[in-house]
Amino acid sequence: MSEDLYQEALVAMAKSGIGAGRLEAPDGTATADNPLCGDRVTVDVRMDGGRVRELAHKTRGCLLTQAAAACVADHVPGMDADDAASLAEAVRRWLAGEGDPPAGLEIMEPVRAVRSRHECVLIAYEALRDALGNAGTSR
Amino acid sequence: MSLAPGRPLRARFPIFAAMSGQPFHYLDNGATGQIVDVAADALLGFETRSRANVKRGVYGLADAATVAFDKARASMAAFLGAGSSEEIVFTSGTTMALNIVAHGLAGELRPGDRIVSSVLEHHSNIVPWQLVAGPAGAVVRAIPATGEGRLDLDALAAMVDERTRIVSVTHVSNVTGAVSDIARIRALAPDAILVVDGAQRAPHGPLDVQAMGCDFYALSSHKMFGPTGAGVLWGRGERLDALPPFLGGGEMIRRVSFDGTSYARPPHRFEAGTPPIGPVLGMAAAARWLMQQDWSAWAAHEKRLGERLLNGLAAIDGVRVHGPQGLQERLGIVAFEVDGVHAHDVCQMLGDRGVCLRGGHHCAQPLMERFDVAATARASLAPYSDADDVDALLQGLPEVIGRLR
């Protein structure tokens, strides 16, 4: 089972370092914690009107959390802010068995069967949603 | 009859028959122990053949339930070395027991009073104190941990003053396995109310709370091979007498009136509502069974396995144990970090090999901060653990590291 979970594409994504770091003076920033294990993702966003122009994340977490944060950084810049903010709910529903995977999460298909790891994937998207909420006033 | 520890003991634990035919190396005893057959029989026997509420009915079935409940109280008093059965309060577990003490003592706290907890504590021995300290204007301070994950009692000596009203510490760390020197803590804080979280210690044999010198002691059934949902708060007689109730309801009163309600004497004052009768009877059966065992043989077994585990982990490149290196004043609870690999990923992959570990912060975030880690993996031993379990971990770990790093 875990061999599926930790397939090469996921491990590569986790280790890619895409978007790793912080933005200087971001328009919005938020941190999400996984209360089960203490993992933590902080997402910074810079806006351009109603779109996400730039995004960075600081992630302390397992391979799943790192891969999810890298997915966020890979796919979200250029997106409409409302669409990006709705990803957290879409990811939650997809993990619960509904609908298609949001862009980039195809590599995480096996996680859906492991209930205790759903939170690992979700927190990056929750930090994104909250960062966009913080940035709302400045866009 | 006392059984040899290790594999022979497994005949008494139904989980091993249920899991036969697949790899099963249960090393998560710090989270919960497996249930022993006599405890399972007592639980199911009550729920299916003898069920009636306690302390209420007068018909035969109800009276028998009350008698069994009283007998369970006596068994737990014997297991703990309590002065009397009246000092045994049945709770839902250690968390509830600690909350009963914290909320009961809240009224005694004055602004500037100090409650001393420690960096080694489970959150259940930190948060209840914070909940009651805030409104009272009292302050919760933490005994620091030494580098090897023990209570720094030299620091405690400097912390205790006349405003220190309560000291509440763990008997055994659920992360480092370190055994606290309760007698020295008692000597360092002779005037404070001393509360001990015994959740991790209880599965390792009968206790003597009176000799220990504490005022309150809490334990959970499920960690000492009983059912989930039960636990004990022991309180020294005069301390329990002075403690107001935490939860109100049936069974905890003497007389109820809208002009004023008076409360029952301990232990009933702290047992509002229908108690977890089946789990309590199971816990007591587990305690009686534990009291019949040869604890010197079981302790020697745990020490041998603990050494095998610690030495094996030390030999794996990039693995660091957070806790005392030897087994002096330490039980077989071993938390470790793998360089460059997250604890959850380690636990997930070892789980496929049937190696059951806990990964995470172990509800001890202040200690994780102290060690500057987000999470660790933890192996925790029980008397039914054997060398195969330890070896499955030690053999699987390098493969997992090779795959994930």
XYZ file of C-alpha atoms in Angstrom:
544
model
C 0.000 0.000 0.000
C 2.680 2.479 1.000
C 4.680 1.617 -2.098
C 1.735 3.114 -4.020
C 1.537 6.040 -1.643
C 5.192 6.897 -2.014
C 5.393 6.468 -5.769
C 8.312 8.152 -7.485
C 6.319 11.098 -8.843
C 5.126 12.009 -5.358
C 8.549 11.690 -3.753
C 10.007 13.772 -6.598
C 7.345 16.447 -6.121
C 7.986 16.536 -2.377
C 11.704 16.960 -2.938
C 11.305 19.423 -5.826
C 11.385 22.434 -3.541
C 8.940 24.220 -5.864
C 7.888 27.467 -4.191
C 9.895 26.794 -1.042
C 10.731 29.931 0.898
C 9.032 33.164 1.914
C 7.920 36.256 -0.045
C 9.036 39.661 1.070
C 6.094 41.833 2.067
C 3.358 39.464 0.826
C -0.208 40.681 0.343
C -1.462 37.750 2.344
C 0.062 35.103 4.591
C -1.360 32.287 6.700
C -0.187 29.208 8.563
C -2.030 25.919 8.919
C -1.129 23.228 11.444
C -1.802 19.528 11.463
C -2.837 18.994 15.078
C -2.140 15.269 14.838
C 1.573 15.539 14.223
C 2.628 19.180 14.519
C 3.321 19.618 10.820
C 2.984 23.180 9.609
C 2.666 25.022 6.302
C 2.910 28.804 5.893
C 1.768 30.214 2.545
C 2.584 33.740 1.323
C 0.777 35.236 -1.685
C 1.296 38.330 -3.813
C -1.783 39.453 -5.757
C -2.302 41.107 -9.092
C -5.863 42.354 -9.117
C -8.061 39.310 -8.682
C -5.280 36.880 -9.550
C -2.497 35.207 -7.616
C 0.754 36.583 -9.024
C 3.323 34.947 -6.769
C 3.268 32.306 -4.075
C 5.792 30.796 -1.680
C 5.501 28.330 1.184
C 7.490 27.349 4.231
C 6.748 23.734 5.041
C 7.713 21.512 7.950
C 6.156 18.200 7.220
C 6.089 14.675 5.859
C 6.496 13.816 2.189
C 2.744 14.133 1.581
C 2.600 17.594 3.119
C 5.676 18.716 1.205
C 4.332 17.355 -2.072
C 0.967 19.086 -1.532
C 2.678 22.401 -0.763
C 4.803 22.043 -3.917
C 1.589 21.324 -5.910
C 0.065 24.513 -4.574
C 3.124 26.485 -5.625
C 3.215 24.754 -9.000
C -0.425 25.266 -9.989
C -1.834 28.272 -8.156
C 0.161 31.265 -9.506
C -1.899 32.787 -12.329
C -5.195 31.440 -10.927
C -8.206 33.545 -10.090
C -8.156 34.169 -6.332
C -11.665 32.834 -5.705
C -10.933 29.673 -7.671
C -7.708 29.184 -5.722
C -9.473 29.758 -2.400
C -12.070 27.122 -3.284
C -9.369 24.468 -3.781
C -9.288 23.556 -0.080
C -12.913 22.445 -0.181
C -12.380 20.677 -3.516
C -9.400 18.773 -2.080
C -11.365 17.833 1.034
C -14.241 16.504 -1.076
C -11.905 14.645 -3.419
C -10.152 12.977 -0.471
C -13.566 11.988 0.875
C -14.286 10.236 -2.417
C -16.107 12.847 -4.467
C -15.112 14.259 -7.827
C -11.872 14.523 -9.747
C -8.489 15.497 -8.340
C -7.631 19.193 -8.436
C -4.722 19.901 -10.806
C -1.507 18.222 -9.753
C -3.018 15.931 -7.123
C -3.358 12.926 -9.465
C -0.102 11.649 -7.946
C -1.853 11.498 -4.579
C -4.658 9.193 -5.636
C -3.560 6.412 -3.199
C -3.810 8.817 -0.237
C -7.591 8.772 -0.560
C -7.627 5.249 0.881
C -5.606 6.229 3.959
C -7.905 8.324 6.151
C -5.230 9.147 8.713
C -3.131 10.943 6.068
C -5.784 13.200 4.507
C -4.855 16.088 6.776
C -1.248 15.907 5.494
C -2.497 16.890 2.027
C -5.125 19.377 3.165
C -3.143 21.791 5.292
C -1.262 23.399 2.394
C -4.604 24.191 0.735
C -6.043 25.516 3.983
C -3.050 27.808 4.421
C -3.581 28.974 0.812
C -7.283 29.688 1.429
C -6.510 31.647 4.605
C -3.648 33.568 2.978
C -5.992 34.621 0.184
C -8.532 35.645 2.804
C -5.916 37.861 4.453
C -4.975 39.326 1.095
C -8.625 40.065 0.325
C -8.516 43.583 1.674
C -5.510 44.564 -0.387
C -6.687 43.342 -3.755
C -0.353 -18.118 37.613
C 2.566 -16.085 36.384
C 3.408 -16.511 32.723
C 6.760 -16.082 31.045
C 6.910 -12.731 29.231
C 7.228 -12.554 25.462
C 5.534 -15.000 23.109
C 4.018 -17.380 25.740
C 2.045 -14.464 27.157
C 0.297 -13.860 23.849
C -2.101 -16.733 24.526
C -3.781 -14.403 27.010
C -4.249 -11.522 24.552
C -6.990 -12.164 21.947
C -5.558 -9.641 19.475
C -2.713 -11.990 18.561
C -5.071 -14.772 17.458
C -7.155 -12.213 15.550
C -4.064 -10.954 13.706
C -2.513 -14.365 13.044
C -1.533 -15.056 9.463
C -0.243 -11.551 8.866
C 2.862 -9.771 10.127
C 1.985 -8.088 13.421
C 4.621 -6.385 15.544
C 2.703 -4.270 17.998
C 5.035 -1.611 19.363
C 2.474 1.095 20.131
C 1.779 0.147 23.741
C 2.394 3.717 24.876
C -0.735 4.712 22.946
C -2.771 1.737 24.117
C -1.985 -1.726 25.396
C -3.875 -4.745 24.103
C -6.677 -6.168 26.231
C -5.967 -9.267 28.334
C -8.542 -12.093 28.143
C -9.745 -11.768 31.743
C -10.466 -8.071 31.198
C -12.315 -8.755 27.929
C -14.331 -11.504 29.657
C -15.244 -9.214 32.550
C -16.300 -6.437 30.161
C -18.396 -8.657 27.903
C -19.699 -10.784 30.770
C -21.122 -7.714 32.457
C -22.538 -6.147 29.310
C -24.186 -9.335 28.015
C -25.061 -11.384 31.098
C -24.995 -9.235 34.236
C -25.888 -5.729 33.161
C -27.720 -3.459 35.563
C -26.954 0.012 36.831
C -24.911 0.347 40.017
C -25.635 2.198 43.255
C -29.371 2.342 42.412
C -31.549 -0.759 42.116
C -32.296 -3.241 44.890
C -33.277 -6.269 42.805
C -30.798 -9.118 42.530
C -29.145 -8.202 39.238
C -28.614 -4.582 40.313
C -27.292 -5.586 43.704
C -24.815 -7.999 42.097
C -23.611 -5.207 39.782
C -23.064 -2.924 42.785
C -21.165 -5.660 44.622
C -18.956 -6.249 41.555
C -18.339 -2.499 41.287
C -17.297 -2.332 44.969
C -14.991 -5.296 44.439
C -13.415 -3.487 41.467
C -12.748 -0.491 43.720
C -11.014 -2.730 46.235
C -8.915 -4.320 43.476
C -7.786 -0.932 42.184
C -6.986 0.171 45.745
C -4.763 -2.904 46.105
C -3.086 -2.287 42.736
C -2.298 1.311 43.664
C -1.378 0.623 47.296
C -4.120 3.014 48.435
C -5.055 3.449 52.088
C -8.676 2.497 51.408
C -11.175 1.828 48.624
C -12.787 5.204 49.333
C -9.674 6.832 47.884
C -10.352 5.294 44.458
C -12.437 7.457 42.104
C -13.499 5.821 38.855
C -13.110 8.070 35.837
C -13.124 7.710 32.074
C -9.319 7.780 32.069
C -6.259 9.790 33.062
C -7.422 12.937 31.261
C -10.674 13.055 33.212
C -8.828 12.270 36.446
C -6.436 15.198 35.960
C -9.321 17.502 35.046
C -11.193 16.509 38.233
C -8.151 17.523 40.297
C -7.399 20.728 38.372
C -10.974 22.006 38.371
C -11.475 20.886 41.961
C -8.447 22.863 43.130
C -9.342 25.937 41.051
C -11.218 27.595 43.903
C -8.112 27.520 46.098
C -5.980 29.429 43.606
C -5.201 33.103 44.212
C -3.617 35.668 41.877
C 0.123 35.068 41.693
C -0.109 31.438 42.853
C 2.082 29.037 40.948
C 1.319 25.694 39.432
C 4.390 23.751 38.341
C 4.031 21.326 35.453
C 6.870 20.215 33.187
C 8.126 20.236 29.623
C 7.844 16.428 29.651
C 4.105 16.380 30.174
C 1.393 15.023 27.965
C -0.986 17.832 27.004
C -3.518 16.391 29.464
C -1.227 17.434 32.325
C -0.692 20.947 30.929
C -3.954 22.209 29.472
C -6.243 21.532 32.500
C -3.871 23.604 34.638
C -3.865 26.418 32.085
C -7.673 26.327 32.035
C -7.920 26.883 35.801
C -4.882 29.144 36.222
C -6.063 31.820 33.788
C -9.316 32.867 35.507
C -7.644 32.704 38.956
C -4.692 34.857 37.910
C -2.341 31.987 38.758
C 0.686 31.107 36.666
C 1.656 27.742 35.160
C 5.394 27.199 35.025
C 7.252 24.261 33.509
C 10.124 22.237 34.934
C 12.606 22.106 32.033
C 13.857 18.861 30.525
C 17.489 17.800 30.501
C 19.129 17.049 27.161
C 18.390 13.352 27.587
C 14.717 13.970 28.254
C 14.461 13.769 32.044
C 12.927 16.252 34.459
C 15.573 18.800 35.455
C 15.057 18.573 39.203
C 17.915 20.950 39.982
C 15.879 23.549 38.126
C 12.792 22.564 40.130
C 14.719 23.217 43.340
C 15.220 26.809 42.201
C 11.588 27.188 41.062
C 9.710 26.174 44.196
C 8.674 29.020 46.492
C 5.902 29.768 48.979
C 3.516 30.598 46.121
C 3.954 27.147 44.575
C 0.604 25.536 45.374
C 0.565 22.581 43.010
C 3.234 20.437 41.347
C 1.879 18.103 38.658
C 4.285 15.806 36.841
C 4.380 12.606 34.877
C 5.605 9.425 36.551
C 7.017 8.164 33.232
C 7.442 10.274 30.088
C 5.319 9.034 27.184
C 8.098 10.158 24.818
C 11.448 9.479 26.464
C 10.438 6.710 28.853
C 12.280 8.511 31.682
C 11.022 7.620 35.170
C 10.536 10.644 37.403
C 12.016 10.680 40.912
C 8.741 11.380 42.709
C 10.305 11.067 46.175
C 12.816 13.807 45.361
C 10.090 16.021 43.897
C 8.108 15.524 47.103
C 11.175 16.549 49.118
C 11.784 19.620 46.940
C 8.186 20.821 47.220
C 7.036 19.596 50.640
C 4.146 22.043 50.933
C 2.719 21.767 47.432
C -0.107 19.477 46.379
C 1.687 16.807 44.354
C -0.212 15.312 41.412
C 1.250 12.442 39.384
C 0.186 11.309 35.905
C 0.704 7.553 36.038
C -0.736 6.634 32.635
C 2.556 5.260 31.291
C 3.689 3.710 34.554
C 0.577 1.675 35.386
C 1.184 -1.095 32.784
C 4.566 -1.787 34.365
C 3.319 -3.247 37.624
C 1.575 -2.602 40.921
C 2.176 0.733 42.639
C 2.618 2.123 46.124
C 1.161 5.619 46.004
C 1.408 6.073 49.765
C 5.147 5.417 49.798
C 5.573 7.677 46.778
C 4.364 10.626 48.821
C 2.069 12.163 46.234
C -1.424 13.520 46.905
C -3.162 12.480 43.683
C -2.354 9.783 41.116
C -4.088 9.180 37.772
C -4.092 6.160 35.476
C -5.952 4.714 32.472
C -7.335 1.217 32.064
C -6.564 0.855 28.384
C -2.840 1.295 28.857
C -2.742 -1.432 31.546
C -4.397 -4.072 29.350
C -7.965 -3.261 30.363
C -10.800 -1.866 28.211
C -10.913 1.697 26.902
C -13.146 4.195 28.680
C -12.113 3.714 32.320
C -9.457 5.043 34.649
C -8.724 5.914 38.240
C -8.058 9.024 40.219
C -6.490 8.134 43.538
C -6.468 10.876 46.136
C -5.027 10.829 49.643
C -8.060 10.678 51.973
C -7.887 14.175 53.405
C -7.149 15.685 49.993
C -10.156 14.013 48.386
C -12.345 15.044 51.332
C -11.405 18.678 50.743
C -11.906 18.591 46.983
C -15.159 20.028 45.582
C -16.874 18.183 42.715
C -16.070 18.897 39.077
C -19.086 17.377 37.302
C -22.575 17.569 38.746
C -25.364 15.069 38.244
C -26.838 11.914 39.654
C -24.957 9.751 42.138
C -22.671 12.534 43.363
C -25.118 14.225 45.725
C -26.278 13.801 49.291
C -29.370 15.972 48.962
C -30.606 18.175 46.109
C -32.779 21.205 46.689
C -33.232 24.562 44.995
C -32.309 26.037 48.361
C -28.899 24.386 48.141
C -27.416 21.011 47.292
C -24.992 18.983 49.378
C -22.594 16.470 47.941
C -21.792 12.855 48.591
C -18.572 11.844 50.259
C -15.650 10.700 48.095
C -15.364 8.757 45.906
C -19.032 9.148 44.863
C -18.757 12.958 44.881
C -16.610 12.654 41.765
C -18.635 9.988 39.949
C -21.576 11.919 38.525
C -23.839 9.938 36.228
C -23.706 6.275 35.330
C -20.066 5.221 35.444
C -18.415 3.115 32.717
C -19.334 -0.056 34.644
C -18.196 -2.670 32.133
C -14.832 -0.977 31.475
C -14.282 -0.528 35.237
C -14.907 -4.241 35.862
C -12.536 -5.063 32.997
C -9.880 -2.720 34.373
C -10.113 -4.341 37.793
C -9.804 -7.810 36.263
C -6.674 -6.643 34.427
C -5.274 -5.195 37.668
C -5.894 -8.438 39.605
C -4.218 -10.372 36.799
C -1.238 -7.986 36.765
C -0.823 -8.375 40.533
C -0.356 -12.142 40.072
C 2.576 -11.804 37.677
C 6.296 -12.150 38.338
C 7.300 -8.536 37.906
C 11.022 -9.085 38.327
C 10.979 -11.483 35.340
C 8.832 -9.092 33.309
C 11.064 -6.117 34.107
C 14.183 -8.093 33.124
C 12.490 -9.009 29.829
C 11.610 -5.385 29.099
C 15.156 -4.327 29.926
C 16.646 -6.924 27.546
C 14.344 -5.875 24.729
C 14.870 -2.201 25.474
C 18.631 -2.635 25.219
C 18.256 -4.555 21.954
C 16.119 -1.724 20.605
C 18.362 1.121 21.803
C 21.555 -0.582 20.616
C 19.973 -1.466 17.272
C 18.758 2.058 16.646
C 22.156 3.494 17.607
C 23.747 1.323 14.912
C 21.569 2.711 12.100
C 23.073 5.673 10.324
C 21.061 8.882 10.705
C 18.838 7.660 13.567
C 18.800 9.676 16.771
C 17.055 8.575 19.969
C 15.452 11.328 22.035
C 15.714 10.063 25.571
C 18.108 8.466 28.027
C 20.641 6.207 26.331
C 20.566 3.446 28.926
C 17.730 1.756 30.769
C 18.452 3.112 34.234
C 15.302 4.771 35.553
C 13.752 4.433 32.130
C 11.073 2.164 30.681
C 10.835 0.655 27.198
C 9.413 3.724 25.485
C 11.794 4.869 22.752
C 11.252 7.937 20.557
C 13.572 8.482 17.624
C 14.124 10.792 14.714
C 15.440 9.775 11.291
C 17.621 12.337 9.609
C 15.870 13.637 6.484
C 12.806 11.392 6.797
C 9.578 12.448 8.493
C 8.246 10.274 11.329
C 4.875 9.772 9.644
C 6.490 8.496 6.478
C 8.611 6.087 8.543
C 5.549 4.847 10.432
C 3.462 4.514 7.276
C 6.006 2.334 5.486
C 6.846 0.232 8.542
C 3.097 -0.210 9.044
C 3.005 -2.152 5.766
C 5.522 -4.537 7.311
C 3.239 -5.016 10.295
C 5.402 -2.848 12.547
C 3.000 -0.686 14.565
C 4.627 2.540 15.756
C 3.317 5.926 16.767
C 4.537 8.926 14.814
C 3.848 12.542 15.669
C 4.239 14.889 18.600
C 2.793 12.347 21.075
C 0.589 15.072 22.601
C 3.796 16.544 24.011
C 4.445 19.602 21.866
C 6.531 21.457 24.494
C 8.954 18.515 24.576
C 9.117 18.430 20.773
C 10.022 22.147 20.903
C 12.687 21.332 23.483
C 14.169 18.735 21.128
C 13.596 21.095 18.179
C 11.686 18.498 16.155
C 8.159 18.545 14.716
C 7.563 14.867 15.234
C 9.281 11.640 16.207
C 8.542 7.957 15.738
C 8.039 5.971 18.922
C 8.316 2.288 19.754
C 6.877 1.246 23.112
C 7.219 -2.239 24.596
C 4.851 -4.460 26.588
C 5.420 -7.763 28.374
C 4.118 -9.637 25.288
C 6.676 -7.934 23.018
C 9.569 -10.112 21.877
C 12.853 -9.910 19.998
C 11.103 -10.563 16.659
C 9.107 -7.363 17.106
C 12.218 -5.320 17.799
C 14.098 -6.963 14.935
C 11.254 -6.283 12.492
C 11.641 -2.607 13.300
C 15.437 -2.670 13.149
C 15.478 -4.555 9.838
C 12.707 -2.517 8.240
C 14.027 0.886 9.189
C 17.142 0.974 6.948
C 15.032 -0.162 3.974
C 12.534 2.604 4.605
C 15.294 5.160 4.973
C 16.828 4.008 1.684
C 13.467 4.331 -0.047
C 12.432 7.729 1.313
C 15.553 9.748 1.926
